[in-house]
Amino acid sequence: MYAQMVETGVRRVKDAAEMTPEERAFQARIDADVKVEPKDWMPDAYRRTLVRQIQQHAHSEIVGMLPEGNWVTRAPSLKRKAILMAKIQDEGGHGLYLYSAAETLGVSRDDLIADLHAGKVKYSSIFNYPTLNWADIGAIGWLVDGAAIMNQIPLCRCSYGPYSRAMIRICKEESFHQRQGYDIMLAMCRGTPEQKAMAQDALNRWWWPSLMMFGPPDADSVHSAQSMQWKIKLLSNDELRQRFVDQTVPQAEYLGITMPDPDLKWNAERGHYEFGAIPWEEFYEVLKGNGPCNRDRMKTRVKAWEDGAWVRDAAVAHAGKRAARAAKAA
Amino acid sequence: MSKEWPLWEVFVRSQHGLAHKHVGSLHAPDAGMAVKNARDVYTRRNEGVSIWVVRSADIAASSPSERDALFDPASSKVYRHPTFFPMPDEVKNI
């Protein structure tokens, strides 16, 4: 999802007999739903996996600001512009909560950002797609933030205290994002036929990438078992994806637009929607860096970081000068 | 590479009369900027009426390994809780 295919560094999950006494005690606390806090002992693989997962999540938040930033100057009204800016500011805030959570594990934020810019760490595949028109902003809020909420609500109960607390803050704010998106879709679907066609076109383009956000099918997801035992992943990719489809299809019906999936149908026996094959080859291409916007997103990120360097340096120099002056006066 | 801004812990008083509560941390070059950044990061929805910031490096904390030594002594002193003393039903206002 926002963190996809997080590498755990383990080939298979150890059973209790193979664990060291420390690892057994650690797993027992997790099984008893006791939160792990920064200064507690934890296995190295748990720490490394969490750093990877939280930083992927944080990077997704700040890269996610870019496709939306594209539309701030072209929002159709002052009200929509103000709302969009508030949402983008939230995404920046969510990134900051998550970077702080990662820093409690002994890494520095600047190093994490350097890893992102060097292409060593991924962000969610979804942000490598372009926002071509205003309806895309509606579709992102409705579908992308909807998928994010689906994934993040269970993470509020994850085993690592600072991550869980960050997720709680984020979930409180995320619901606004989804509703503002649906509100845009509603306005367009109730508008002219051309506007409704734009909403349908945005849904056509964002539907499959949104389903890919949950990551590969469980059968191909090698690291899930370990992450689930550590309770840093609470529900499987396929389970979350199914829930998302089930809740979203009726919302599209209300809008009067349809998912671009001829195989989509309700299965009364299972009580779930069945859906067609997800184009996974596209997902893996995007992860490899060959999505429509990968290079552009990174270029924008790196430029923002480099163009801001003098401001960060000046602020440090100014703080140093004032501290020196205060020390002299004392 | 430039110097990284130091880390600050942020405490927010959510309403008059309540204590400041830890809400998270952030980076800032100095205390003034830390308060301004905390306003934007942690109080975008009227979460607070007052903010404290303190350099993370200045916080001294107990360590998990001291947990037993620090906190176990209290668990045997149950008489510190009012419920330790059974009161006859006839006795009121106590």
Short mmCIF file of C-alpha atoms in Angstrom, two decimals:
data_model
loop_
_atom_site.label_atom_id
_atom_site.label_comp_id
_atom_site.label_asym_id
_atom_site.label_seq_id
_atom_site.Cartn_x
_atom_site.Cartn_y
_atom_site.Cartn_z
CA MET A 1 0.00 0.00 0.00
CA TYR A 2 1.75 3.24 0.95
CA ALA A 3 4.48 0.80 1.95
CA GLN A 4 4.56 -1.97 -0.65
CA MET A 5 6.57 -5.19 -0.56
CA VAL A 6 8.61 -4.26 2.49
CA GLU A 7 11.69 -6.46 2.66
CA THR A 8 12.09 -8.14 6.06
CA GLY A 9 15.53 -9.64 5.44
CA VAL A 10 14.31 -13.06 6.58
CA ARG A 11 13.72 -16.08 4.36
CA ARG A 12 11.16 -17.73 6.61
CA VAL A 13 9.56 -17.18 9.98
CA LYS A 14 11.36 -18.77 12.94
CA ASP A 15 9.36 -20.98 15.25
CA ALA A 16 9.68 -20.57 19.02
CA ALA A 17 12.30 -23.33 19.37
CA GLU A 18 14.67 -21.57 16.95
CA MET A 19 14.44 -18.19 18.70
CA THR A 20 16.94 -16.89 21.23
CA PRO A 21 15.50 -16.28 24.71
CA GLU A 22 15.42 -12.55 23.97
CA GLU A 23 13.55 -13.10 20.71
CA ARG A 24 11.07 -15.40 22.45
CA ALA A 25 10.39 -12.81 25.16
CA PHE A 26 9.99 -10.15 22.48
CA GLN A 27 7.52 -12.26 20.48
CA ALA A 28 5.59 -13.08 23.66
CA ARG A 29 5.13 -9.38 24.39
CA ILE A 30 3.92 -8.77 20.84
CA ASP A 31 1.51 -11.70 21.08
CA ALA A 32 0.18 -10.18 24.32
CA ASP A 33 -0.39 -6.85 22.48
CA VAL A 34 2.18 -4.98 24.56
CA LYS A 35 3.55 -2.12 22.45
CA VAL A 36 7.24 -2.00 21.67
CA GLU A 37 8.77 1.38 22.60
CA PRO A 38 11.97 2.95 21.22
CA LYS A 39 14.28 2.00 24.09
CA ASP A 40 13.03 -1.60 24.40
CA TRP A 41 15.16 -4.44 23.08
CA MET A 42 14.08 -5.55 19.61
CA PRO A 43 15.51 -7.96 17.01
CA ASP A 44 17.66 -6.19 14.41
CA ALA A 45 15.47 -7.50 11.60
CA TYR A 46 12.37 -5.98 13.27
CA ARG A 47 14.12 -2.62 13.57
CA ARG A 48 15.39 -2.67 9.99
CA THR A 49 12.04 -3.76 8.57
CA LEU A 50 10.22 -1.03 10.48
CA VAL A 51 12.66 1.63 9.29
CA ARG A 52 12.07 0.47 5.71
CA GLN A 53 8.31 0.34 6.11
CA ILE A 54 7.90 3.64 7.94
CA GLN A 55 10.23 5.50 5.62
CA GLN A 56 8.48 4.14 2.51
CA HIS A 57 5.27 5.32 4.05
CA ALA A 58 6.73 8.77 4.89
CA HIS A 59 8.21 9.17 1.40
CA SER A 60 4.81 8.28 -0.11
CA GLU A 61 3.19 11.06 1.88
CA ILE A 62 5.56 13.74 0.64
CA VAL A 63 5.81 12.48 -2.95
CA GLY A 64 2.00 12.29 -2.86
CA MET A 65 1.95 16.07 -2.51
CA LEU A 66 3.34 16.44 -6.04
CA PRO A 67 0.47 15.12 -8.23
CA GLU A 68 -1.97 17.28 -6.28
CA GLY A 69 0.27 20.34 -6.19
CA ASN A 70 -0.07 20.27 -9.96
CA TRP A 71 -3.68 21.46 -9.58
CA VAL A 72 -3.48 24.14 -6.85
CA THR A 73 -3.23 26.99 -9.35
CA ARG A 74 -5.96 25.54 -11.54
CA ALA A 75 -8.58 24.52 -8.98
CA PRO A 76 -12.01 25.58 -10.30
CA SER A 77 -12.85 27.88 -7.36
CA LEU A 78 -11.23 29.62 -4.44
CA LYS A 79 -13.00 27.21 -2.07
CA ARG A 80 -11.65 24.14 -3.90
CA LYS A 81 -8.19 25.71 -3.95
CA ALA A 82 -8.20 26.36 -0.19
CA ILE A 83 -9.41 22.79 0.48
CA LEU A 84 -6.77 21.30 -1.81
CA MET A 85 -4.02 23.30 -0.13
CA ALA A 86 -5.21 22.12 3.30
CA LYS A 87 -5.11 18.52 2.08
CA ILE A 88 -1.62 18.89 0.63
CA GLN A 89 -0.44 20.49 3.87
CA ASP A 90 -1.86 17.50 5.74
CA GLU A 91 0.15 15.14 3.51
CA GLY A 92 3.30 17.05 4.41
CA GLY A 93 2.34 16.79 8.08
CA HIS A 94 1.73 13.05 7.75
CA GLY A 95 5.19 12.67 6.23
CA LEU A 96 6.66 14.54 9.21
CA TYR A 97 4.84 12.39 11.81
CA LEU A 98 6.18 9.30 10.07
CA TYR A 99 9.75 10.54 9.70
CA SER A 100 9.75 11.26 13.46
CA ALA A 101 8.45 7.75 14.14
CA ALA A 102 11.30 6.33 12.02
CA GLU A 103 13.84 8.52 13.82
CA THR A 104 12.95 6.88 17.14
CA LEU A 105 14.58 3.76 15.65
CA GLY A 106 17.95 5.48 15.44
CA VAL A 107 18.07 6.85 11.89
CA SER A 108 18.26 10.48 10.79
CA ARG A 109 15.64 12.15 8.63
CA ASP A 110 18.22 13.68 6.32
CA ASP A 111 19.68 10.24 5.69
CA LEU A 112 16.22 8.83 4.91
CA ILE A 113 15.57 11.64 2.44
CA ALA A 114 18.99 11.09 0.88
CA ASP A 115 18.06 7.40 0.40
CA LEU A 116 14.82 8.41 -1.33
CA HIS A 117 16.63 10.82 -3.64
CA ALA A 118 19.30 8.23 -4.44
CA GLY A 119 16.54 5.82 -5.49
CA LYS A 120 17.47 3.32 -2.75
CA VAL A 121 14.02 3.39 -1.18
CA LYS A 122 10.64 3.29 -2.88
CA TYR A 123 7.45 5.23 -2.35
CA SER A 124 4.00 4.01 -3.32
CA SER A 125 3.59 3.09 -7.00
CA ILE A 126 0.40 5.15 -7.20
CA PHE A 127 2.17 8.51 -7.21
CA ASN A 128 3.90 7.74 -10.49
CA TYR A 129 0.68 8.34 -12.42
CA PRO A 130 -0.16 11.79 -13.83
CA THR A 131 -3.05 14.06 -12.80
CA LEU A 132 -4.36 15.07 -16.21
CA ASN A 133 -7.47 17.02 -15.26
CA TRP A 134 -9.44 18.25 -12.26
CA ALA A 135 -11.45 15.03 -11.99
CA ASP A 136 -8.19 13.26 -11.17
CA ILE A 137 -8.02 15.25 -7.94
CA GLY A 138 -11.47 13.91 -7.07
CA ALA A 139 -10.48 10.36 -8.00
CA ILE A 140 -7.28 10.54 -5.93
CA GLY A 141 -9.10 11.68 -2.80
CA TRP A 142 -11.87 9.12 -3.22
CA LEU A 143 -9.82 6.10 -4.35
CA VAL A 144 -6.20 6.64 -3.33
CA ASP A 145 -6.96 8.12 0.08
CA GLY A 146 -9.76 5.57 0.46
CA ALA A 147 -7.27 2.76 -0.14
CA ALA A 148 -4.82 4.43 2.23
CA ILE A 149 -7.42 4.56 5.01
CA MET A 150 -8.25 0.90 4.48
CA ASN A 151 -4.61 0.05 5.08
CA GLN A 152 -3.91 2.55 7.84
CA ILE A 153 -6.80 1.85 10.20
CA PRO A 154 -5.42 -1.61 11.12
CA LEU A 155 -1.92 -0.08 11.46
CA CYS A 156 -3.21 2.04 14.36
CA ARG A 157 -2.98 -1.26 16.29
CA CYS A 158 0.53 -2.17 15.10
CA SER A 159 3.15 -3.33 17.59
CA TYR A 160 5.51 -0.34 17.46
CA GLY A 161 4.29 2.47 19.73
CA PRO A 162 5.52 5.55 17.82
CA TYR A 163 4.28 4.16 14.47
CA SER A 164 0.90 3.28 15.92
CA ARG A 165 0.54 6.76 17.47
CA ALA A 166 1.48 8.40 14.15
CA MET A 167 -1.12 6.27 12.37
CA ILE A 168 -3.81 7.31 14.84
CA ARG A 169 -3.13 11.00 14.16
CA ILE A 170 -3.06 10.36 10.41
CA CYS A 171 -6.31 8.38 10.35
CA LYS A 172 -8.11 11.19 12.18
CA GLU A 173 -7.17 13.55 9.36
CA GLU A 174 -7.42 11.21 6.39
CA SER A 175 -11.20 10.94 6.34
CA PHE A 176 -11.41 14.59 5.28
CA HIS A 177 -9.22 13.73 2.28
CA GLN A 178 -11.48 10.96 1.08
CA ARG A 179 -14.64 12.98 1.52
CA GLN A 180 -13.30 16.03 -0.28
CA GLY A 181 -12.42 13.72 -3.19
CA TYR A 182 -15.86 12.15 -3.29
CA ASP A 183 -17.38 15.62 -3.08
CA ILE A 184 -15.46 16.63 -6.23
CA MET A 185 -16.66 13.46 -7.98
CA LEU A 186 -20.25 14.16 -6.89
CA ALA A 187 -20.11 17.71 -8.23
CA MET A 188 -18.77 16.50 -11.58
CA CYS A 189 -21.22 13.62 -11.89
CA ARG A 190 -24.10 16.01 -11.20
CA GLY A 191 -22.71 18.51 -13.71
CA THR A 192 -22.73 18.62 -17.52
CA PRO A 193 -22.36 15.40 -19.57
CA GLU A 194 -18.79 16.51 -20.37
CA GLN A 195 -17.99 16.83 -16.65
CA LYS A 196 -19.47 13.44 -15.92
CA ALA A 197 -17.41 11.97 -18.75
CA MET A 198 -14.29 13.46 -17.14
CA ALA A 199 -15.19 11.77 -13.84
CA GLN A 200 -15.65 8.44 -15.65
CA ASP A 201 -12.33 8.89 -17.47
CA ALA A 202 -10.54 9.59 -14.16
CA LEU A 203 -12.07 6.47 -12.60
CA ASN A 204 -10.99 4.42 -15.63
CA ARG A 205 -7.40 5.53 -15.20
CA TRP A 206 -7.15 5.35 -11.37
CA TRP A 207 -9.09 2.17 -10.62
CA TRP A 208 -6.47 -0.47 -11.42
CA PRO A 209 -3.51 1.48 -10.00
CA SER A 210 -5.56 1.93 -6.78
CA LEU A 211 -6.07 -1.83 -6.50
CA MET A 212 -2.33 -2.32 -7.04
CA MET A 213 -1.62 -0.08 -4.04
CA PHE A 214 -2.34 -3.01 -1.73
CA GLY A 215 0.63 -4.88 -3.16
CA PRO A 216 0.98 -8.25 -4.90
CA PRO A 217 -1.39 -11.17 -4.23
CA ASP A 218 -0.76 -12.96 -0.93
CA ALA A 219 0.60 -16.01 -2.75
CA ASP A 220 3.46 -13.88 -4.16
CA SER A 221 4.03 -11.80 -1.06
CA VAL A 222 7.09 -13.31 0.59
CA HIS A 223 7.60 -10.96 3.51
CA SER A 224 4.04 -10.75 4.77
CA ALA A 225 4.22 -13.74 7.10
CA GLN A 226 7.09 -12.30 9.14
CA SER A 227 5.56 -8.81 9.20
CA MET A 228 2.27 -10.26 10.37
CA GLN A 229 3.93 -12.20 13.15
CA TRP A 230 5.58 -8.97 14.29
CA LYS A 231 2.22 -7.19 13.98
CA ILE A 232 3.55 -4.46 11.75
CA LYS A 233 1.14 -5.74 9.13
CA LEU A 234 -2.27 -6.74 10.45
CA LEU A 235 -4.26 -7.83 7.41
CA SER A 236 -3.11 -9.44 4.17
CA ASN A 237 -2.90 -7.60 0.83
CA ASP A 238 -5.77 -9.56 -0.71
CA GLU A 239 -7.99 -9.14 2.33
CA LEU A 240 -7.55 -5.35 2.32
CA ARG A 241 -8.03 -5.19 -1.45
CA GLN A 242 -11.30 -7.13 -1.22
CA ARG A 243 -12.62 -4.84 1.51
CA PHE A 244 -11.72 -1.82 -0.59
CA VAL A 245 -13.54 -3.15 -3.67
CA ASP A 246 -16.58 -4.07 -1.58
CA GLN A 247 -16.90 -0.60 -0.09
CA THR A 248 -16.05 1.35 -3.26
CA VAL A 249 -18.28 -0.26 -5.90
CA PRO A 250 -21.54 0.97 -4.31
CA GLN A 251 -20.02 4.46 -4.03
CA ALA A 252 -19.39 4.43 -7.80
CA GLU A 253 -22.95 3.23 -8.40
CA TYR A 254 -24.24 6.24 -6.48
CA LEU A 255 -22.13 8.50 -8.68
CA GLY A 256 -23.55 6.76 -11.77
CA ILE A 257 -20.15 5.80 -13.15
CA THR A 258 -18.70 2.32 -13.61
CA MET A 259 -15.47 0.53 -12.81
CA PRO A 260 -13.42 -0.29 -15.95
CA ASP A 261 -13.76 -4.00 -15.25
CA PRO A 262 -16.15 -6.19 -17.30
CA ASP A 263 -15.59 -9.08 -14.86
CA LEU A 264 -16.74 -7.16 -11.82
CA LYS A 265 -19.83 -8.78 -10.28
CA TRP A 266 -21.46 -9.40 -6.94
CA ASN A 267 -21.09 -12.90 -5.55
CA ALA A 268 -24.03 -13.33 -3.20
CA GLU A 269 -22.71 -16.61 -1.86
CA ARG A 270 -19.38 -15.14 -0.76
CA GLY A 271 -20.87 -11.78 0.09
CA HIS A 272 -18.12 -10.06 -1.90
CA TYR A 273 -17.53 -8.52 -5.30
CA GLU A 274 -15.48 -10.57 -7.73
CA PHE A 275 -13.12 -8.59 -9.90
CA GLY A 276 -11.00 -9.15 -12.99
CA ALA A 277 -7.27 -9.80 -13.30
CA ILE A 278 -5.05 -6.95 -12.09
CA PRO A 279 -2.34 -6.00 -14.61
CA TRP A 280 0.59 -6.87 -12.35
CA GLU A 281 3.21 -6.49 -15.08
CA GLU A 282 2.36 -2.76 -15.07
CA PHE A 283 2.84 -2.64 -11.28
CA TYR A 284 6.30 -4.19 -11.48
CA GLU A 285 7.28 -1.84 -14.31
CA VAL A 286 6.22 1.18 -12.23
CA LEU A 287 8.19 -0.14 -9.23
CA LYS A 288 11.24 -0.53 -11.46
CA GLY A 289 11.03 3.17 -12.25
CA ASN A 290 9.22 2.94 -15.59
CA GLY A 291 5.86 4.43 -14.64
CA PRO A 292 4.60 7.53 -16.48
CA CYS A 293 6.00 9.98 -13.89
CA ASN A 294 8.78 8.27 -11.87
CA ARG A 295 11.62 10.39 -13.24
CA ASP A 296 9.63 13.59 -13.08
CA ARG A 297 8.63 13.02 -9.43
CA MET A 298 12.22 12.41 -8.35
CA LYS A 299 13.50 15.38 -10.33
CA THR A 300 10.95 17.65 -8.60
CA ARG A 301 11.81 16.24 -5.15
CA VAL A 302 15.55 16.62 -5.60
CA LYS A 303 15.18 20.13 -6.99
CA ALA A 304 13.01 21.19 -4.03
CA TRP A 305 15.58 19.75 -1.62
CA GLU A 306 18.55 21.39 -3.35
CA ASP A 307 16.83 24.73 -3.88
CA GLY A 308 15.93 24.80 -0.18
CA ALA A 309 19.47 24.03 1.02
CA TRP A 310 20.47 27.67 1.45
CA VAL A 311 17.37 28.33 3.57
CA ARG A 312 18.15 25.41 5.89
CA ASP A 313 21.78 26.51 6.15
CA ALA A 314 20.86 30.13 6.76
CA ALA A 315 18.46 29.13 9.56
CA VAL A 316 21.20 27.12 11.26
CA ALA A 317 23.71 29.98 10.88
CA HIS A 318 21.18 32.46 12.27
CA ALA A 319 20.37 30.22 15.26
CA GLY A 320 24.12 29.78 15.90
CA LYS A 321 24.77 33.51 15.76
CA ARG A 322 21.96 34.29 18.18
CA ALA A 323 23.07 31.58 20.59
CA ALA A 324 26.65 32.94 20.51
CA ARG A 325 25.38 36.48 21.11
CA ALA A 326 23.25 35.33 24.05
CA ALA A 327 26.21 33.42 25.54
CA LYS A 328 28.41 36.53 25.28
CA ALA A 329 25.81 38.76 26.96
CA ALA A 330 25.40 36.30 29.86
CA MET B 1 26.31 18.03 3.38
CA SER B 2 24.70 20.70 5.56
CA LYS B 3 24.11 20.30 9.24
CA GLU B 4 20.81 18.64 10.16
CA TRP B 5 18.38 20.69 12.22
CA PRO B 6 18.14 19.41 15.80
CA LEU B 7 15.16 17.39 17.00
CA TRP B 8 12.58 18.88 19.39
CA GLU B 9 9.84 17.20 21.39
CA VAL B 10 6.48 18.97 21.22
CA PHE B 11 3.93 19.24 24.04
CA VAL B 12 0.48 20.73 23.48
CA ARG B 13 -2.08 21.93 26.00
CA SER B 14 -5.36 21.00 24.38
CA GLN B 15 -7.63 23.15 26.58
CA HIS B 16 -7.26 25.63 29.41
CA GLY B 17 -6.91 23.75 32.66
CA LEU B 18 -5.31 20.60 31.23
CA ALA B 19 -1.63 19.69 31.34
CA HIS B 20 0.62 19.87 28.27
CA LYS B 21 0.79 16.46 26.65
CA HIS B 22 3.51 15.03 24.44
CA VAL B 23 2.29 14.89 20.83
CA GLY B 24 5.41 14.12 18.80
CA SER B 25 8.63 15.63 17.59
CA LEU B 26 10.00 17.75 14.78
CA HIS B 27 13.18 19.35 13.44
CA ALA B 28 13.87 23.08 13.74
CA PRO B 29 16.98 25.27 13.84
CA ASP B 30 15.99 27.01 17.10
CA ALA B 31 13.27 27.20 19.76
CA GLY B 32 11.34 29.98 18.03
CA MET B 33 11.12 28.08 14.77
CA ALA B 34 10.28 24.90 16.67
CA VAL B 35 7.19 26.59 18.14
CA LYS B 36 6.17 27.92 14.72
CA ASN B 37 6.67 24.53 13.07
CA ALA B 38 4.80 22.80 15.90
CA ARG B 39 1.86 25.13 15.26
CA ASP B 40 1.74 23.94 11.62
CA VAL B 41 2.50 20.27 12.22
CA TYR B 42 0.51 19.52 15.37
CA THR B 43 -2.30 22.09 15.70
CA ARG B 44 -3.86 22.43 12.25
CA ARG B 45 -7.32 21.61 13.64
CA ASN B 46 -7.55 23.62 16.85
CA GLU B 47 -5.84 20.89 18.88
CA GLY B 48 -4.21 23.33 21.25
CA VAL B 49 -4.09 26.59 23.17
CA SER B 50 -0.42 26.42 24.15
CA ILE B 51 2.77 24.74 22.92
CA TRP B 52 5.98 23.74 24.69
CA VAL B 53 9.06 22.57 22.83
CA VAL B 54 12.20 21.07 24.31
CA ARG B 55 15.36 19.79 22.64
CA SER B 56 15.13 15.99 22.49
CA ALA B 57 18.79 15.80 23.49
CA ASP B 58 17.95 17.58 26.77
CA ILE B 59 15.47 14.94 27.93
CA ALA B 60 16.74 12.48 30.52
CA ALA B 61 14.72 9.26 30.58
CA SER B 62 14.55 6.09 32.61
CA SER B 63 15.58 2.98 30.71
CA PRO B 64 13.48 -0.16 30.24
CA SER B 65 16.11 -2.21 32.10
CA GLU B 66 15.48 -0.13 35.23
CA ARG B 67 11.76 -0.77 35.06
CA ASP B 68 11.64 -3.38 37.82
CA ALA B 69 13.91 -1.50 40.19
CA LEU B 70 12.00 1.73 39.72
CA PHE B 71 8.42 0.60 39.64
CA ASP B 72 8.16 -2.75 41.39
CA PRO B 73 8.45 -1.33 44.94
CA ALA B 74 5.13 0.45 44.48
CA SER B 75 3.23 -2.72 43.63
CA SER B 76 3.58 -4.16 47.15
CA LYS B 77 2.25 -1.00 48.78
CA VAL B 78 -1.39 -1.50 48.05
CA TYR B 79 -2.34 0.37 51.22
CA ARG B 80 -1.61 3.56 49.28
CA HIS B 81 -4.94 3.06 47.52
CA PRO B 82 -8.16 4.00 49.33
CA THR B 83 -9.82 0.74 48.23
CA PHE B 84 -7.37 -1.15 50.50
CA PHE B 85 -9.48 -0.18 53.53
CA PRO B 86 -12.88 -1.88 53.71
CA MET B 87 -15.49 0.46 55.12
CA PRO B 88 -18.70 -0.69 56.83
CA ASP B 89 -21.78 0.00 54.69
CA GLU B 90 -23.32 2.02 57.51
CA VAL B 91 -20.51 4.56 57.43
CA LYS B 92 -21.28 7.34 54.94
CA ASN B 93 -19.33 10.13 53.28
CA ILE B 94 -15.92 8.54 53.55
#
